[in-house]
């Protein structure tokens, strides 16, 4: 729809896109006039349609920025409110109603608002013009309007009639020009009348000689002159949609019937007005052109300089950024996948099962007071055979499938979270959570089959675990390492307590705790036997007093020397000391000849359980690798393609790229530079054309 013969509108649109820079403004025509001066009628005559709301009340409460767009190739005529998005309006009474509504939406108390209504009219019958219709000047304020309204309107109009705008001052012929508010205002801002066109309406209401005198412009001269019009359409025009032809015919007849109007130096008629407006606008555009070219040139140079300095003239696109980002997500993932294979999974599962073995040994063996004598018991002692079966079952039947799979899923998700929080995903929170969501989804999808597979494959171990000499020897070695590590951490913890509390104090506290425990045990014994039989030798009263002695006497007194925290530490130290001692015993046993053969497994439960754990680890890892890891590593990059970039539209791509602040800045500067270059090109064209026009004018 762009019309190459009229670039100003395009330039105007582009300038508006760049920013609202005061220097980058093209001239518009601003229409001012008193109420009832015929302002609306003139505008409608130019447009060729009745579209302005009328009424006795003041109806224009907001400026209307009216852009007329000449569409020579199309018969279609319609209005459009770009701010409202209501689409094309072919019925101009609909435009009229919309304008009325928009005006009435301004609260009564405010009366006028300086927020302009944008209206575009497309038609083959309009010239390319930008007109601004302002609220009419009022002489008398009525009862409901605030006193300040008059000033408010004057102020609003003055705001619009500044340079480089052209002022269309509408005055009625039957009102003395000396009283014209429009001329008063324009003279204030444009005292030499260089930018003002006088439009004298209602020429039919004055005698031809009077009318001609006004148009000759001797009293209030204007550089651009006065144009007389008659904008009252004849009464019998109902059948005509387009009011222009009827109006012009009527007007033509009027001016032709009076010879004075055809004298030299007198301008009359709506057609003349239109031509004049276009001419003046173009001329002023040419004048403003020079300063605009300068301003745009400056801005363009600045944008180019910044682009060079900041980005070394490197052009980017949102699309290429998206592609790079996706590549780098996949690349990071690949790196991770390479670093997380079977050995890493095995390490994770083994560490978990070893911890479980330790817990089982502690629970079932090391806290059993009989374990000290274990190396010496008979080989047929059922107690220890039974205990070994129990602990083996506790290990194999603990739901290895679920726990090992869950463990690996957790490790994978932790890594995915790391991936999601680093470059490039750290700039894209939504995408980041999408990645985590579908990672989770893939893993969840695979979880049950994997867990079930593992569980199925460890099933035989629930009944029997056989082992070779080598496997046994490995088990012994592993268990020794494990116990040595445990012993080391026990000793370390003990050391730490000793250091924080002090050797002596700790020893005293330990002694105190042990004594108190002994007393407690004794007391319990007495208490229990008392409960068991009421016929105890000690009379109840004596018993009570002896208990009171214990409670309030020495014990209570001593307790004051240790705060509860120290006692707590002492208890911990006792535990660690006992644990350390038993570990030393067990290590000695594991290193003894007795544990050299799997036949003596009941004497070496730690080695046996470690051997079982190793077998479980092996089996679990094998299936986790196949069912979970491989699937995940295969599926993830495909989901990246499917869920992150598939069917992204241009807008989404752009907003994704702009989530990255660096890219955003880069793209915006690049875009600004491009727009300025485009404007510059159009301006250069206008400058050339202007030179051509002036060149043609020159010789005459
Ligand atoms: P506005 O308040 O300045 O917009 O004035 P309008 O355009 O609404 O016109 C005010 C009144 O003057 C209306 O009744 C019009 O019909 C009438 N009017 C406008 N132009 C002419 C004209 O050229 N001749 C005559 N006789 N009446 C006109």
Coordinates of N, CA and C in Angstrom, one line a residue, residues 520-664:
X520 N 21.4 -46.0 87.7 CA 20.0 -46.1 87.0 C 19.7 -47.6 86.9
X521 N 20.7 -48.4 86.4 CA 20.4 -49.8 86.2 C 20.0 -50.4 87.6
X522 N 20.8 -50.1 88.6 CA 20.5 -50.6 89.9 C 19.1 -50.3 90.4
X523 N 18.8 -49.0 90.3 CA 17.5 -48.5 90.7 C 16.4 -49.2 90.0
X524 N 16.6 -49.4 88.7 CA 15.6 -50.1 87.9 C 15.4 -51.5 88.4
X525 N 16.6 -52.2 88.7 CA 16.5 -53.5 89.2 C 15.7 -53.6 90.4
X526 N 16.0 -52.7 91.4 CA 15.2 -52.7 92.6 C 13.8 -52.4 92.3
X527 N 13.5 -51.4 91.5 CA 12.2 -51.0 91.1 C 11.4 -52.2 90.5
X528 N 12.1 -52.8 89.6 CA 11.4 -53.9 88.9 C 11.1 -55.0 89.9
X529 N 12.0 -55.4 90.7 CA 11.7 -56.5 91.6 C 10.6 -56.1 92.6
X530 N 10.6 -54.9 92.9 CA 9.5 -54.4 93.7 C 8.2 -54.5 93.0
X531 N 8.2 -54.2 91.7 CA 6.9 -54.4 91.0 C 6.5 -55.8 90.9
X532 N 7.5 -56.6 90.7 CA 7.2 -58.0 90.4 C 6.6 -58.7 91.7
X533 N 7.1 -58.3 92.8 CA 6.5 -58.9 94.0 C 6.3 -57.8 95.1
X534 N 5.1 -57.7 95.6 CA 4.9 -56.7 96.6 C 5.5 -57.1 98.0
X535 N 5.8 -58.3 98.0 CA 6.3 -58.8 99.3 C 7.8 -58.7 99.4
X536 N 8.3 -57.5 99.1 CA 9.8 -57.3 99.1 C 10.2 -57.0 100.5
X537 N 11.5 -57.4 100.8 CA 12.0 -57.2 102.1 C 12.0 -55.8 102.6
X538 N 12.4 -54.9 101.7 CA 12.6 -53.5 102.1 C 11.2 -52.9 102.2
X539 N 10.9 -52.2 103.3 CA 9.6 -51.5 103.4 C 9.5 -50.3 102.4
X540 N 8.4 -50.1 101.9 CA 8.2 -49.0 100.9 C 8.8 -47.7 101.4
X541 N 8.6 -47.3 102.6 CA 9.0 -46.0 103.1 C 10.6 -45.9 102.9
X542 N 11.2 -47.0 103.4 CA 12.7 -47.0 103.3 C 13.2 -46.9 101.8
X543 N 12.5 -47.6 101.0 CA 12.8 -47.6 99.6 C 12.7 -46.2 99.0
X544 N 11.6 -45.5 99.4 CA 11.4 -44.2 98.9 C 12.5 -43.3 99.3
X545 N 12.8 -43.4 100.6 CA 13.9 -42.5 101.1 C 15.2 -42.7 100.4
X546 N 15.5 -44.0 100.1 CA 16.8 -44.3 99.5 C 16.8 -43.8 98.1
X547 N 15.6 -43.8 97.4 CA 15.5 -43.3 96.0 C 15.8 -41.7 96.1
X548 N 15.1 -41.1 97.1 CA 15.3 -39.7 97.3 C 16.7 -39.3 97.5
X549 N 17.4 -40.2 98.3 CA 18.8 -39.9 98.5 C 19.6 -39.9 97.2
X550 N 19.3 -40.8 96.4 CA 20.0 -40.9 95.1 C 19.6 -39.7 94.2
X551 N 18.3 -39.4 94.2 CA 17.9 -38.3 93.3 C 18.4 -36.9 93.7
X552 N 18.3 -36.7 95.0 CA 18.6 -35.3 95.5 C 20.0 -35.2 96.1
X553 N 20.6 -36.3 96.4 CA 21.9 -36.2 97.1 C 23.0 -36.0 96.1
X554 N 24.0 -36.9 96.2 CA 25.2 -36.8 95.3 C 24.9 -36.5 93.9
X555 N 24.0 -37.3 93.4 CA 23.7 -37.3 91.9 C 23.3 -35.9 91.5
X556 N 22.2 -35.4 92.2 CA 21.7 -34.1 91.9 C 22.8 -33.0 92.0
X557 N 23.6 -33.2 93.0 CA 24.7 -32.2 93.3 C 25.7 -32.2 92.2
X558 N 26.1 -33.4 91.8 CA 27.2 -33.5 90.8 C 26.7 -33.0 89.4
X559 N 25.4 -33.2 89.2 CA 24.9 -32.8 87.9 C 25.2 -31.3 87.6
X560 N 25.3 -30.6 88.7 CA 25.5 -29.1 88.5 C 26.9 -28.8 87.8
X561 N 27.8 -29.8 87.9 CA 29.1 -29.5 87.3 C 29.1 -29.7 85.8
X562 N 28.1 -30.3 85.2 CA 28.1 -30.6 83.8 C 26.9 -30.0 83.2
X563 N 27.1 -29.2 82.2 CA 25.9 -28.8 81.5 C 25.4 -29.9 80.5
X564 N 24.1 -29.8 80.2 CA 23.6 -30.9 79.4 C 24.3 -31.2 78.1
X565 N 24.9 -30.1 77.5 CA 25.6 -30.3 76.3 C 26.9 -31.2 76.5
X566 N 27.5 -30.9 77.5 CA 28.8 -31.7 77.8 C 28.4 -33.2 78.1
X567 N 27.3 -33.4 78.8 CA 26.9 -34.7 79.0 C 26.5 -35.4 77.7
X568 N 25.9 -34.7 76.9 CA 25.5 -35.2 75.6 C 26.8 -35.7 74.8
X569 N 27.8 -34.8 74.8 CA 29.0 -35.1 74.2 C 29.7 -36.3 74.8
X570 N 29.6 -36.4 76.1 CA 30.2 -37.5 76.8 C 29.6 -38.8 76.4
X571 N 28.3 -38.8 76.3 CA 27.6 -40.0 75.8 C 28.0 -40.4 74.4
X572 N 28.2 -39.4 73.5 CA 28.6 -39.6 72.2 C 30.0 -40.2 72.2
X573 N 30.9 -39.7 73.1 CA 32.3 -40.2 73.2 C 32.3 -41.6 73.6
X574 N 31.4 -42.0 74.6 CA 31.3 -43.3 75.0 C 31.0 -44.3 73.9
X575 N 30.0 -43.8 73.1 CA 29.5 -44.6 71.9 C 30.7 -44.8 71.0
X576 N 31.4 -43.7 70.7 CA 32.5 -43.7 69.7 C 33.6 -44.6 70.2
X577 N 33.9 -44.5 71.4 CA 34.9 -45.3 72.0 C 34.6 -46.8 71.9
X578 N 33.4 -47.2 72.2 CA 32.9 -48.6 72.1 C 33.0 -49.0 70.6
X579 N 32.5 -48.1 69.7 CA 32.5 -48.5 68.3 C 33.9 -48.7 67.8
X580 N 34.8 -47.8 68.2 CA 36.2 -47.9 67.8 C 36.8 -49.2 68.2
X581 N 36.4 -49.6 69.5 CA 37.0 -50.8 70.0 C 36.5 -52.0 69.3
X582 N 35.2 -52.0 69.0 CA 34.7 -53.2 68.3 C 35.2 -53.3 66.9
X583 N 35.4 -52.1 66.3 CA 35.9 -52.1 64.9 C 37.3 -52.7 64.9
X584 N 38.1 -52.3 65.9 CA 39.5 -52.9 65.9 C 39.4 -54.4 66.0
X585 N 38.5 -54.9 66.9 CA 38.3 -56.3 67.0 C 38.0 -57.0 65.7
X586 N 37.0 -56.3 65.1 CA 36.5 -56.9 63.8 C 37.6 -56.9 62.7
X587 N 38.3 -55.8 62.7 CA 39.4 -55.7 61.7 C 40.4 -56.8 61.9
X588 N 40.7 -57.0 63.1 CA 41.7 -58.1 63.4 C 41.1 -59.5 62.9
X589 N 39.8 -59.7 63.2 CA 39.2 -60.9 62.8 C 39.2 -61.0 61.3
X590 N 38.9 -59.9 60.6 CA 38.8 -60.0 59.1 C 40.2 -60.2 58.5
X591 N 41.2 -59.8 59.2 CA 42.6 -60.0 58.7 C 43.1 -61.3 59.1
X592 N 42.4 -62.1 60.0 CA 43.0 -63.3 60.5 C 42.8 -64.4 59.4
X593 N 43.4 -65.6 59.7 CA 43.3 -66.7 58.8 C 41.9 -67.2 58.6
X594 N 41.1 -67.0 59.7 CA 39.8 -67.5 59.7 C 38.9 -67.0 58.5
X595 N 39.2 -65.8 58.2 CA 38.4 -65.1 57.1 C 39.0 -65.3 55.7
X596 N 39.9 -66.2 55.6 CA 40.6 -66.4 54.3 C 39.7 -67.2 53.3
X597 N 38.7 -68.0 53.9 CA 37.9 -68.8 53.1 C 36.4 -68.5 53.3
X598 N 35.7 -68.6 52.1 CA 34.2 -68.3 52.2 C 33.5 -69.4 53.0
X599 N 34.2 -70.5 53.3 CA 33.5 -71.5 54.1 C 33.2 -71.0 55.5
X600 N 34.0 -70.0 55.9 CA 33.9 -69.5 57.3 C 33.1 -68.2 57.3
X601 N 32.2 -68.1 56.4 CA 31.5 -66.8 56.2 C 30.8 -66.3 57.5
X602 N 30.3 -67.3 58.3 CA 29.6 -66.8 59.5 C 30.5 -66.1 60.5
X603 N 31.8 -66.3 60.4 CA 32.7 -65.6 61.2 C 33.0 -64.2 60.7
X604 N 32.7 -64.0 59.4 CA 33.1 -62.7 58.7 C 32.0 -62.1 58.1
X605 N 30.9 -61.7 58.8 CA 29.7 -61.1 58.2 C 30.0 -59.9 57.4
X606 N 31.0 -59.0 57.8 CA 31.2 -57.8 57.1 C 31.7 -58.1 55.6
X607 N 32.6 -59.2 55.6 CA 33.1 -59.5 54.2 C 32.0 -60.1 53.4
X608 N 31.2 -61.0 54.0 CA 30.1 -61.6 53.3 C 29.1 -60.5 52.7
X609 N 28.7 -59.6 53.6 CA 27.7 -58.6 53.2 C 28.3 -57.7 52.1
X610 N 29.6 -57.4 52.2 CA 30.3 -56.6 51.1 C 30.3 -57.3 49.8
X611 N 30.5 -58.6 49.9 CA 30.5 -59.4 48.7 C 29.1 -59.4 48.1
X612 N 28.1 -59.5 48.9 CA 26.7 -59.5 48.4 C 26.4 -58.1 47.8
X613 N 26.8 -57.1 48.5 CA 26.6 -55.7 48.0 C 27.2 -55.5 46.6
X614 N 28.4 -56.1 46.5 CA 29.1 -55.9 45.2 C 28.3 -56.5 44.1
X615 N 27.8 -57.7 44.4 CA 27.0 -58.4 43.3 C 25.7 -57.7 43.0
X616 N 25.1 -57.1 44.0 CA 23.9 -56.3 43.8 C 24.2 -55.1 43.0
X617 N 25.3 -54.5 43.3 CA 25.8 -53.3 42.6 C 25.9 -53.6 41.1
X618 N 26.6 -54.7 40.8 CA 26.9 -55.0 39.5 C 25.6 -55.2 38.7
X619 N 24.7 -56.0 39.2 CA 23.5 -56.3 38.6 C 22.7 -55.0 38.3
X620 N 22.5 -54.2 39.4 CA 21.7 -53.0 39.3 C 22.3 -52.1 38.3
X621 N 23.6 -51.9 38.3 CA 24.2 -50.9 37.4 C 24.0 -51.3 35.9
X622 N 24.1 -52.6 35.7 CA 23.9 -53.2 34.3 C 22.6 -52.8 33.7
X623 N 21.5 -52.9 34.5 CA 20.2 -52.6 34.0 C 19.9 -51.1 34.0
X624 N 20.4 -50.4 35.0 CA 20.2 -49.0 35.1 C 20.8 -48.3 33.8
X625 N 22.0 -48.9 33.5 CA 22.7 -48.3 32.3 C 21.9 -48.5 31.1
X626 N 21.3 -49.7 30.9 CA 20.6 -50.0 29.7 C 19.2 -49.3 29.6
X627 N 18.5 -49.4 30.7 CA 17.1 -49.0 30.7 C 16.9 -47.5 31.0
X628 N 17.8 -46.9 31.8 CA 17.6 -45.6 32.2 C 18.6 -44.6 31.5
X629 N 19.9 -44.8 31.7 CA 20.9 -43.9 31.2 C 20.9 -43.8 29.7
X630 N 21.0 -44.9 29.0 CA 21.0 -44.9 27.6 C 19.8 -44.2 27.0
X631 N 18.7 -44.6 27.6 CA 17.4 -44.0 27.1 C 17.4 -42.5 27.3
X632 N 17.8 -42.1 28.5 CA 17.8 -40.6 28.8 C 18.8 -39.9 27.9
X633 N 20.0 -40.4 27.7 CA 20.9 -39.7 26.8 C 20.5 -39.7 25.4
X634 N 19.7 -40.7 25.0 CA 19.2 -40.7 23.6 C 18.0 -39.7 23.5
X635 N 17.2 -39.7 24.5 CA 15.9 -39.0 24.4 C 16.1 -37.5 24.5
X636 N 17.0 -37.1 25.4 CA 17.1 -35.7 25.8 C 17.3 -34.7 24.6
X637 N 18.3 -35.0 23.8 CA 18.5 -34.1 22.6 C 17.3 -34.0 21.7
X638 N 16.6 -35.1 21.6 CA 15.4 -35.1 20.7 C 14.3 -34.3 21.3
X639 N 14.1 -34.3 22.6 CA 13.1 -33.5 23.3 C 13.5 -32.0 23.2
X640 N 14.8 -31.7 23.2 CA 15.2 -30.3 23.1 C 14.7 -29.8 21.8
X641 N 14.9 -30.6 20.7 CA 14.3 -30.2 19.4 C 12.8 -30.1 19.4
X642 N 12.2 -31.1 19.9 CA 10.7 -31.1 19.9 C 10.1 -30.1 20.7
X643 N 10.6 -29.9 21.9 CA 9.9 -29.0 22.9 C 10.4 -27.6 22.9
X644 N 11.6 -27.4 22.5 CA 12.1 -26.0 22.7 C 12.0 -25.2 21.4
X645 N 12.2 -25.9 20.3 CA 12.2 -25.0 19.1 C 11.1 -25.3 18.1
X646 N 10.6 -26.5 18.2 CA 9.6 -26.9 17.2 C 8.4 -26.0 17.3
X647 N 7.9 -25.5 16.2 CA 6.8 -24.5 16.1 C 6.9 -23.2 17.0
X648 N 8.2 -22.7 17.1 CA 8.3 -21.4 17.6 C 8.0 -20.4 16.5
X649 N 7.2 -19.4 16.8 CA 7.0 -18.4 15.7 C 8.0 -17.3 15.8
X650 N 8.0 -16.4 14.9 CA 8.9 -15.3 14.8 C 8.9 -14.5 16.1
X651 N 7.7 -14.2 16.6 CA 7.6 -13.4 17.8 C 8.3 -14.1 19.0
X652 N 8.0 -15.4 19.1 CA 8.5 -16.1 20.2 C 10.0 -16.2 20.1
X653 N 10.5 -16.4 18.9 CA 12.0 -16.5 18.7 C 12.6 -15.1 19.2
X654 N 12.0 -14.0 18.8 CA 12.5 -12.7 19.2 C 12.5 -12.5 20.7
X655 N 11.4 -12.9 21.3 CA 11.3 -12.6 22.7 C 12.2 -13.6 23.5
X656 N 12.4 -14.8 22.9 CA 13.4 -15.7 23.6 C 14.8 -15.0 23.5
X657 N 15.2 -14.6 22.3 CA 16.5 -14.0 22.2 C 16.7 -12.8 23.1
X658 N 15.6 -12.0 23.3 CA 15.7 -10.8 24.1 C 15.7 -11.1 25.6
X659 N 15.5 -12.3 25.9 CA 15.6 -12.7 27.4 C 17.1 -12.5 27.8
X660 N 17.9 -12.7 26.9 CA 19.4 -12.5 27.2 C 19.7 -11.0 27.0
X661 N 20.0 -10.4 28.1 CA 20.2 -8.9 28.1 C 21.2 -8.5 27.1
X662 N 22.3 -9.3 26.9 CA 23.3 -8.8 25.9 C 22.8 -8.9 24.5
X663 N 22.1 -10.0 24.2 CA 21.5 -10.1 22.9 C 20.5 -9.0 22.7
X664 N 19.7 -8.8 23.7 CA 18.6 -7.8 23.6 C 19.2 -6.4 23.2

